[in-house]
Amino acid sequence: DAGVIQSPRHEVTEMGQEVTLRCKPISGHDYLFWYRQTMMRGLELLIYFNNNVPIDDSGMPEDRFSAKMPNASFSTLKIQPSEPRDSAVYFCASNTRGQEETQYFGPGTRLLVL
Amino acid sequence: AQKITQTQPGMFVQEKEAVTLDCTYDTSDQSYGLFWYKQPSSGEMIFLIYQGSYDEQNATEGRYSLNFQKARKSANLVISASQLGDSAMYFCAMREYTHSTLTFGKGTMLLVSP
C-alpha cells in the first residue's frame, strides 16, 4: 500500500508569493495532520482533520495559513502571502482510529521563502 | 510544563553496541500511547515502535525495544547491536486517548561510529 504522498518535495519561492502544499493520505485513514518542523521550534502541529472536517486549527500561526480537505484523499496547506520565517519542512501524516493509532508521515515538503 | 522530555540532545555509540535513548512523559490520563520515530538525514519521519499504557510487556520490534516504566513515566528506546544506518534523530511522542494528536519531544541525535 502506498504511504502518505506529499508534493512538491521542495519549494523555493519569493516573499509575498502564494505557496500550496499537497497531501494524499493513506487510503482508509480518516485522520489527517499537518505539521511544521523548524530547528527553533521542533515539530509543531498546525491543524488536523477527521473525516475531512477541520477539528483543531489552533496551531495555525496566522491568517496567512489555510488548510482544506475537499475529500478523503486530498488535502492542501496554503500560505498566502509567504514570508521568510515560513521556511521549514512541512509534514502531512495520517492515521485511523484503533488501538495504536500510529501516525504515518509523508516525506515532507522543504519550503524556502527568499 | 513539557509533556515529553528527551534530556539527551546527542548520543554517541560504537557500531554493534547497544544504546538507550531516554524519554520521560507527563500525563494525568490513565490511557495513553507512546511512540518512537526515527528521522534520518534524508528527513522522513519513520515510525519505529509503539507502547500502550495498559500493555504489560515491553514492546519490541526487531532491534528496537521500549523500556516502559509506568510508575516513573519513562519510555526509553533501546537499540541493540547499533548499525551505521541507525545514525539519525530520534523522537519520542505521546498520544493521550482523550486527544487525537501526538505531542513530540525535542529529539535526540544519535551518531553511530565504526
PDB file of C-alpha atoms in Angstrom:
ATOM      1  CA  ASP A   1       0.000   0.000   0.000  1.00  0.00           C
ATOM      2  CA  ALA A   2       1.304   3.459  -0.815  1.00  0.00           C
ATOM      3  CA  GLY A   3       2.255   5.653   2.092  1.00  0.00           C
ATOM      4  CA  VAL A   4       1.362   9.286   2.588  1.00  0.00           C
ATOM      5  CA  ILE A   5       2.217  11.265  -0.521  1.00  0.00           C
ATOM      6  CA  GLN A   6       3.252  14.903  -0.442  1.00  0.00           C
ATOM      7  CA  SER A   7       4.049  17.321  -3.207  1.00  0.00           C
ATOM      8  CA  PRO A   8       6.124  19.154  -4.019  1.00  0.00           C
ATOM      9  CA  ARG A   9       9.113  17.721  -2.182  1.00  0.00           C
ATOM     10  CA  HIS A  10      10.978  21.009  -2.426  1.00  0.00           C
ATOM     11  CA  GLU A  11       9.691  24.520  -2.976  1.00  0.00           C
ATOM     12  CA  VAL A  12      11.653  27.713  -3.309  1.00  0.00           C
ATOM     13  CA  THR A  13       9.667  30.894  -3.617  1.00  0.00           C
ATOM     14  CA  GLU A  14       9.968  34.602  -3.080  1.00  0.00           C
ATOM     15  CA  MET A  15       8.444  36.507  -0.234  1.00  0.00           C
ATOM     16  CA  GLY A  16       4.892  37.511  -0.976  1.00  0.00           C
ATOM     17  CA  GLN A  17       4.132  34.611  -3.270  1.00  0.00           C
ATOM     18  CA  GLU A  18       1.398  32.079  -2.637  1.00  0.00           C
ATOM     19  CA  VAL A  19       2.529  28.563  -1.752  1.00  0.00           C
ATOM     20  CA  THR A  20       0.343  25.467  -1.905  1.00  0.00           C
ATOM     21  CA  LEU A  21       1.418  22.184  -0.378  1.00  0.00           C
ATOM     22  CA  ARG A  22      -0.445  18.996  -1.181  1.00  0.00           C
ATOM     23  CA  CYS A  23      -1.049  15.747   0.640  1.00  0.00           C
ATOM     24  CA  LYS A  24      -2.654  12.422  -0.155  1.00  0.00           C
ATOM     25  CA  PRO A  25      -3.233  10.335   2.994  1.00  0.00           C
ATOM     26  CA  ILE A  26      -3.085   6.575   3.205  1.00  0.00           C
ATOM     27  CA  SER A  27      -6.255   5.080   1.801  1.00  0.00           C
ATOM     28  CA  GLY A  28      -8.755   4.312   4.552  1.00  0.00           C
ATOM     29  CA  HIS A  29      -7.244   6.706   7.055  1.00  0.00           C
ATOM     30  CA  ASP A  30      -9.774   9.179   8.375  1.00  0.00           C
ATOM     31  CA  TYR A  31      -7.432  11.494  10.262  1.00  0.00           C
ATOM     32  CA  LEU A  32      -5.016  13.866   8.553  1.00  0.00           C
ATOM     33  CA  PHE A  33      -2.477  16.060  10.304  1.00  0.00           C
ATOM     34  CA  TRP A  34      -0.285  18.927   9.080  1.00  0.00           C
ATOM     35  CA  TYR A  35       2.957  19.608  10.957  1.00  0.00           C
ATOM     36  CA  ARG A  36       5.742  22.133  10.585  1.00  0.00           C
ATOM     37  CA  GLN A  37       9.319  21.385  11.633  1.00  0.00           C
ATOM     38  CA  THR A  38      11.970  24.012  12.292  1.00  0.00           C
ATOM     39  CA  MET A  39      15.220  23.941  14.206  1.00  0.00           C
ATOM     40  CA  MET A  40      13.954  26.524  16.654  1.00  0.00           C
ATOM     41  CA  ARG A  41      10.501  25.140  17.404  1.00  0.00           C
ATOM     42  CA  GLY A  42      10.795  21.453  16.568  1.00  0.00           C
ATOM     43  CA  LEU A  43       7.697  19.654  15.321  1.00  0.00           C
ATOM     44  CA  GLU A  44       4.517  21.671  15.642  1.00  0.00           C
ATOM     45  CA  LEU A  45       1.012  20.509  14.852  1.00  0.00           C
ATOM     46  CA  LEU A  46      -0.677  23.075  12.656  1.00  0.00           C
ATOM     47  CA  ILE A  47      -4.102  21.558  12.032  1.00  0.00           C
ATOM     48  CA  TYR A  48      -5.828  18.213  11.836  1.00  0.00           C
ATOM     49  CA  PHE A  49      -8.898  16.848  10.099  1.00  0.00           C
ATOM     50  CA  ASN A  50     -11.240  13.991  10.867  1.00  0.00           C
ATOM     51  CA  ASN A  51     -13.427  12.730   8.043  1.00  0.00           C
ATOM     52  CA  ASN A  52     -12.431  15.805   6.012  1.00  0.00           C
ATOM     53  CA  VAL A  53     -13.591  18.216   8.729  1.00  0.00           C
ATOM     54  CA  PRO A  54     -11.054  20.501  10.451  1.00  0.00           C
ATOM     55  CA  ILE A  55     -11.088  19.652  14.141  1.00  0.00           C
ATOM     56  CA  ASP A  56      -8.339  21.779  15.634  1.00  0.00           C
ATOM     57  CA  ASP A  57      -6.558  24.592  13.843  1.00  0.00           C
ATOM     58  CA  SER A  58      -5.156  26.256  16.945  1.00  0.00           C
ATOM     59  CA  GLY A  59      -1.635  25.592  15.724  1.00  0.00           C
ATOM     60  CA  MET A  60      -2.029  27.574  12.526  1.00  0.00           C
ATOM     61  CA  PRO A  61       0.325  30.506  13.015  1.00  0.00           C
ATOM     62  CA  GLU A  62      -1.794  33.247  11.485  1.00  0.00           C
ATOM     63  CA  ASP A  63      -4.363  34.088   8.878  1.00  0.00           C
ATOM     64  CA  ARG A  64      -1.828  33.713   6.112  1.00  0.00           C
ATOM     65  CA  PHE A  65      -2.124  29.952   6.603  1.00  0.00           C
ATOM     66  CA  SER A  66      -5.149  27.988   5.495  1.00  0.00           C
ATOM     67  CA  ALA A  67      -5.854  24.290   5.019  1.00  0.00           C
ATOM     68  CA  LYS A  68      -8.568  22.368   3.252  1.00  0.00           C
ATOM     69  CA  MET A  69      -9.576  18.781   2.782  1.00  0.00           C
ATOM     70  CA  PRO A  70     -12.128  18.622  -0.024  1.00  0.00           C
ATOM     71  CA  ASN A  71     -12.251  14.829   0.017  1.00  0.00           C
ATOM     72  CA  ALA A  72     -10.850  11.833   1.833  1.00  0.00           C
ATOM     73  CA  SER A  73      -7.839  11.509  -0.436  1.00  0.00           C
ATOM     74  CA  PHE A  74      -6.580  15.073  -0.733  1.00  0.00           C
ATOM     75  CA  SER A  75      -5.600  17.999   1.441  1.00  0.00           C
ATOM     76  CA  THR A  76      -3.856  21.303   0.845  1.00  0.00           C
ATOM     77  CA  LEU A  77      -1.983  23.722   3.053  1.00  0.00           C
ATOM     78  CA  LYS A  78      -1.762  27.200   1.614  1.00  0.00           C
ATOM     79  CA  ILE A  79       0.389  30.119   2.673  1.00  0.00           C
ATOM     80  CA  GLN A  80      -0.536  33.493   1.223  1.00  0.00           C
ATOM     81  CA  PRO A  81       1.468  35.671   1.267  1.00  0.00           C
ATOM     82  CA  SER A  82       4.571  33.721   2.191  1.00  0.00           C
ATOM     83  CA  GLU A  83       7.306  35.168   4.392  1.00  0.00           C
ATOM     84  CA  PRO A  84      10.924  34.075   5.013  1.00  0.00           C
ATOM     85  CA  ARG A  85      10.003  32.889   8.515  1.00  0.00           C
ATOM     86  CA  ASP A  86       7.696  30.320   6.943  1.00  0.00           C
ATOM     87  CA  SER A  87      10.761  28.441   5.704  1.00  0.00           C
ATOM     88  CA  ALA A  88      10.512  24.971   7.230  1.00  0.00           C
ATOM     89  CA  VAL A  89       9.742  21.359   6.482  1.00  0.00           C
ATOM     90  CA  TYR A  90       6.019  20.711   6.311  1.00  0.00           C
ATOM     91  CA  PHE A  91       4.829  17.197   7.021  1.00  0.00           C
ATOM     92  CA  CYS A  92       1.500  15.586   6.428  1.00  0.00           C
ATOM     93  CA  ALA A  93       0.543  12.495   8.435  1.00  0.00           C
ATOM     94  CA  SER A  94      -2.486  10.254   8.581  1.00  0.00           C
ATOM     95  CA  ASN A  95      -3.986   7.539  10.748  1.00  0.00           C
ATOM     96  CA  THR A  96      -7.212   5.882  11.692  1.00  0.00           C
ATOM     97  CA  ARG A  97      -8.933   5.013  14.931  1.00  0.00           C
ATOM     98  CA  GLY A  98      -7.736   1.841  16.522  1.00  0.00           C
ATOM     99  CA  GLN A  99      -5.664   0.502  19.347  1.00  0.00           C
ATOM    100  CA  GLU A 100      -2.414   2.110  18.348  1.00  0.00           C
ATOM    101  CA  GLU A 101      -3.455   4.955  16.088  1.00  0.00           C
ATOM    102  CA  THR A 102       0.065   5.309  14.802  1.00  0.00           C
ATOM    103  CA  GLN A 103       0.515   8.356  12.634  1.00  0.00           C
ATOM    104  CA  TYR A 104       2.306   7.672   9.370  1.00  0.00           C
ATOM    105  CA  PHE A 105       4.183  10.584   7.910  1.00  0.00           C
ATOM    106  CA  GLY A 106       4.732  11.682   4.361  1.00  0.00           C
ATOM    107  CA  PRO A 107       8.225  12.556   3.133  1.00  0.00           C
ATOM    108  CA  GLY A 108       7.702  16.253   3.828  1.00  0.00           C
ATOM    109  CA  THR A 109       7.946  19.411   1.744  1.00  0.00           C
ATOM    110  CA  ARG A 110      11.036  21.546   2.258  1.00  0.00           C
ATOM    111  CA  LEU A 111       9.937  25.155   1.819  1.00  0.00           C
ATOM    112  CA  LEU A 112      12.383  28.007   1.409  1.00  0.00           C
ATOM    113  CA  VAL A 113      10.998  31.519   1.179  1.00  0.00           C
ATOM    114  CA  LEU A 114      13.551  34.053  -0.022  1.00  0.00           C
TER     115      LEU A 114
ATOM    116  CA  ALA B   1       5.129  22.027  31.511  1.00  0.00           C
ATOM    117  CA  GLN B   2       6.607  19.849  28.815  1.00  0.00           C
ATOM    118  CA  LYS B   3       4.695  16.667  28.234  1.00  0.00           C
ATOM    119  CA  ILE B   4       7.593  14.829  26.592  1.00  0.00           C
ATOM    120  CA  THR B   5      11.158  15.328  27.760  1.00  0.00           C
ATOM    121  CA  GLN B   6      14.195  13.983  25.969  1.00  0.00           C
ATOM    122  CA  THR B   7      17.170  15.046  28.040  1.00  0.00           C
ATOM    123  CA  GLN B   8      19.910  13.852  25.699  1.00  0.00           C
ATOM    124  CA  PRO B   9      20.491  16.284  22.824  1.00  0.00           C
ATOM    125  CA  GLY B  10      23.080  13.908  21.382  1.00  0.00           C
ATOM    126  CA  MET B  11      24.391  10.409  21.913  1.00  0.00           C
ATOM    127  CA  PHE B  12      27.387   8.583  20.547  1.00  0.00           C
ATOM    128  CA  VAL B  13      27.686   4.817  20.280  1.00  0.00           C
ATOM    129  CA  GLN B  14      30.017   2.413  18.560  1.00  0.00           C
ATOM    130  CA  GLU B  15      28.774   0.026  15.964  1.00  0.00           C
ATOM    131  CA  LYS B  16      27.405  -3.238  17.386  1.00  0.00           C
ATOM    132  CA  GLU B  17      26.899  -1.775  20.849  1.00  0.00           C
ATOM    133  CA  ALA B  18      23.518  -1.196  22.464  1.00  0.00           C
ATOM    134  CA  VAL B  19      22.263   2.297  23.222  1.00  0.00           C
ATOM    135  CA  THR B  20      19.402   3.673  25.305  1.00  0.00           C
ATOM    136  CA  LEU B  21      17.631   6.898  24.396  1.00  0.00           C
ATOM    137  CA  ASP B  22      15.742   8.462  27.281  1.00  0.00           C
ATOM    138  CA  CYS B  23      12.187   9.722  27.262  1.00  0.00           C
ATOM    139  CA  THR B  24      10.016  10.831  30.147  1.00  0.00           C
ATOM    140  CA  TYR B  25       6.421  11.949  29.842  1.00  0.00           C
ATOM    141  CA  ASP B  26       3.818  13.762  31.825  1.00  0.00           C
ATOM    142  CA  THR B  27       0.122  12.985  31.715  1.00  0.00           C
ATOM    143  CA  SER B  28      -2.794  12.611  34.071  1.00  0.00           C
ATOM    144  CA  ASP B  29      -4.615  10.321  31.641  1.00  0.00           C
ATOM    145  CA  GLN B  30      -4.790   6.642  32.523  1.00  0.00           C
ATOM    146  CA  SER B  31      -4.914   5.633  28.891  1.00  0.00           C
ATOM    147  CA  TYR B  32      -2.217   6.787  26.502  1.00  0.00           C
ATOM    148  CA  GLY B  33       0.200   5.593  23.875  1.00  0.00           C
ATOM    149  CA  LEU B  34       3.911   6.180  23.465  1.00  0.00           C
ATOM    150  CA  PHE B  35       5.711   6.225  20.142  1.00  0.00           C
ATOM    151  CA  TRP B  36       9.243   6.485  18.839  1.00  0.00           C
ATOM    152  CA  TYR B  37      10.094   7.868  15.420  1.00  0.00           C
ATOM    153  CA  LYS B  38      13.396   7.979  13.566  1.00  0.00           C
ATOM    154  CA  GLN B  39      14.346  10.885  11.318  1.00  0.00           C
ATOM    155  CA  PRO B  40      17.466  10.228   9.227  1.00  0.00           C
ATOM    156  CA  SER B  41      19.321  12.987   7.447  1.00  0.00           C
ATOM    157  CA  SER B  42      17.077  12.494   4.427  1.00  0.00           C
ATOM    158  CA  GLY B  43      14.285  13.991   6.513  1.00  0.00           C
ATOM    159  CA  GLU B  44      11.452  11.484   6.554  1.00  0.00           C
ATOM    160  CA  MET B  45       9.778  10.500   9.822  1.00  0.00           C
ATOM    161  CA  ILE B  46       9.823   6.746  10.269  1.00  0.00           C
ATOM    162  CA  PHE B  47       7.646   5.037  12.869  1.00  0.00           C
ATOM    163  CA  LEU B  48       9.658   2.585  14.963  1.00  0.00           C
ATOM    164  CA  ILE B  49       7.709   1.278  17.916  1.00  0.00           C
ATOM    165  CA  TYR B  50       4.562   1.741  19.997  1.00  0.00           C
ATOM    166  CA  GLN B  51       3.734   1.068  23.645  1.00  0.00           C
ATOM    167  CA  GLY B  52       0.249   1.299  25.091  1.00  0.00           C
ATOM    168  CA  SER B  53      -0.173   2.354  28.694  1.00  0.00           C
ATOM    169  CA  TYR B  54      -2.034  -0.856  29.512  1.00  0.00           C
ATOM    170  CA  ASP B  55       0.446  -3.139  27.801  1.00  0.00           C
ATOM    171  CA  GLU B  56       2.053  -5.294  30.456  1.00  0.00           C
ATOM    172  CA  GLN B  57       5.010  -6.320  28.349  1.00  0.00           C
ATOM    173  CA  ASN B  58       7.601  -4.021  26.878  1.00  0.00           C
ATOM    174  CA  ALA B  59       7.185  -3.559  23.136  1.00  0.00           C
ATOM    175  CA  THR B  60       9.808  -4.982  20.805  1.00  0.00           C
ATOM    176  CA  GLU B  61      10.338  -4.591  17.069  1.00  0.00           C
ATOM    177  CA  GLY B  62      13.448  -6.280  15.794  1.00  0.00           C
ATOM    178  CA  ARG B  63      16.459  -4.488  17.251  1.00  0.00           C
ATOM    179  CA  TYR B  64      14.225  -1.888  18.902  1.00  0.00           C
ATOM    180  CA  SER B  65      12.695  -2.338  22.309  1.00  0.00           C
ATOM    181  CA  LEU B  66      10.903   0.063  24.573  1.00  0.00           C
ATOM    182  CA  ASN B  67      11.789   0.032  28.252  1.00  0.00           C
ATOM    183  CA  PHE B  68       8.462   1.119  29.700  1.00  0.00           C
ATOM    184  CA  GLN B  69       8.432   2.074  33.384  1.00  0.00           C
ATOM    185  CA  LYS B  70       4.956   3.341  34.072  1.00  0.00           C
ATOM    186  CA  ALA B  71       5.495   4.430  37.663  1.00  0.00           C
ATOM    187  CA  ARG B  72       8.469   6.511  36.609  1.00  0.00           C
ATOM    188  CA  LYS B  73       6.688   7.741  33.496  1.00  0.00           C
ATOM    189  CA  SER B  74       9.571   6.773  31.299  1.00  0.00           C
ATOM    190  CA  ALA B  75       9.614   5.117  27.897  1.00  0.00           C
ATOM    191  CA  ASN B  76      13.213   4.672  26.875  1.00  0.00           C
ATOM    192  CA  LEU B  77      14.138   3.314  23.461  1.00  0.00           C
ATOM    193  CA  VAL B  78      16.781   0.618  23.410  1.00  0.00           C
ATOM    194  CA  ILE B  79      18.574  -0.123  20.160  1.00  0.00           C
ATOM    195  CA  SER B  80      20.583  -3.316  20.261  1.00  0.00           C
ATOM    196  CA  ALA B  81      23.577  -4.021  18.023  1.00  0.00           C
ATOM    197  CA  SER B  82      23.778  -0.498  16.611  1.00  0.00           C
ATOM    198  CA  GLN B  83      24.416  -0.093  12.917  1.00  0.00           C
ATOM    199  CA  LEU B  84      25.814   2.853  10.990  1.00  0.00           C
ATOM    200  CA  GLY B  85      22.390   3.326   9.454  1.00  0.00           C
ATOM    201  CA  ASP B  86      20.935   3.986  12.899  1.00  0.00           C
ATOM    202  CA  SER B  87      22.572   7.424  12.891  1.00  0.00           C
ATOM    203  CA  ALA B  88      19.586   9.759  12.938  1.00  0.00           C
ATOM    204  CA  MET B  89      17.393  11.978  15.063  1.00  0.00           C
ATOM    205  CA  TYR B  90      15.015  10.058  17.326  1.00  0.00           C
ATOM    206  CA  PHE B  91      11.761  11.493  18.605  1.00  0.00           C
ATOM    207  CA  CYS B  92       9.610  10.258  21.444  1.00  0.00           C
ATOM    208  CA  ALA B  93       5.901  11.103  21.249  1.00  0.00           C
ATOM    209  CA  MET B  94       2.771  10.561  23.294  1.00  0.00           C
ATOM    210  CA  ARG B  95      -0.903  10.384  22.464  1.00  0.00           C
ATOM    211  CA  GLU B  96      -3.341  10.810  25.291  1.00  0.00           C
ATOM    212  CA  TYR B  97      -6.526   8.940  24.453  1.00  0.00           C
ATOM    213  CA  THR B  98      -8.625  11.957  25.279  1.00  0.00           C
ATOM    214  CA  HIS B  99      -6.940  13.604  22.295  1.00  0.00           C
ATOM    215  CA  SER B 100      -6.250  12.542  18.746  1.00  0.00           C
ATOM    216  CA  THR B 101      -2.939  14.343  18.474  1.00  0.00           C
ATOM    217  CA  LEU B 102       0.683  13.485  19.196  1.00  0.00           C
ATOM    218  CA  THR B 103       2.976  15.537  21.407  1.00  0.00           C
ATOM    219  CA  PHE B 104       6.625  15.232  20.405  1.00  0.00           C
ATOM    220  CA  GLY B 105       9.806  15.660  22.361  1.00  0.00           C
ATOM    221  CA  LYS B 106      12.675  17.749  21.029  1.00  0.00           C
ATOM    222  CA  GLY B 107      14.587  14.715  19.882  1.00  0.00           C
ATOM    223  CA  THR B 108      17.944  13.031  20.445  1.00  0.00           C
ATOM    224  CA  MET B 109      20.602  12.916  17.750  1.00  0.00           C
ATOM    225  CA  LEU B 110      22.284   9.516  17.655  1.00  0.00           C
ATOM    226  CA  LEU B 111      25.631   9.050  15.943  1.00  0.00           C
ATOM    227  CA  VAL B 112      26.938   5.542  15.386  1.00  0.00           C
ATOM    228  CA  SER B 113      30.664   5.279  14.737  1.00  0.00           C
ATOM    229  CA  PRO B 114      32.523   2.399  13.081  1.00  0.00           C
TER     230      PRO B 114
END
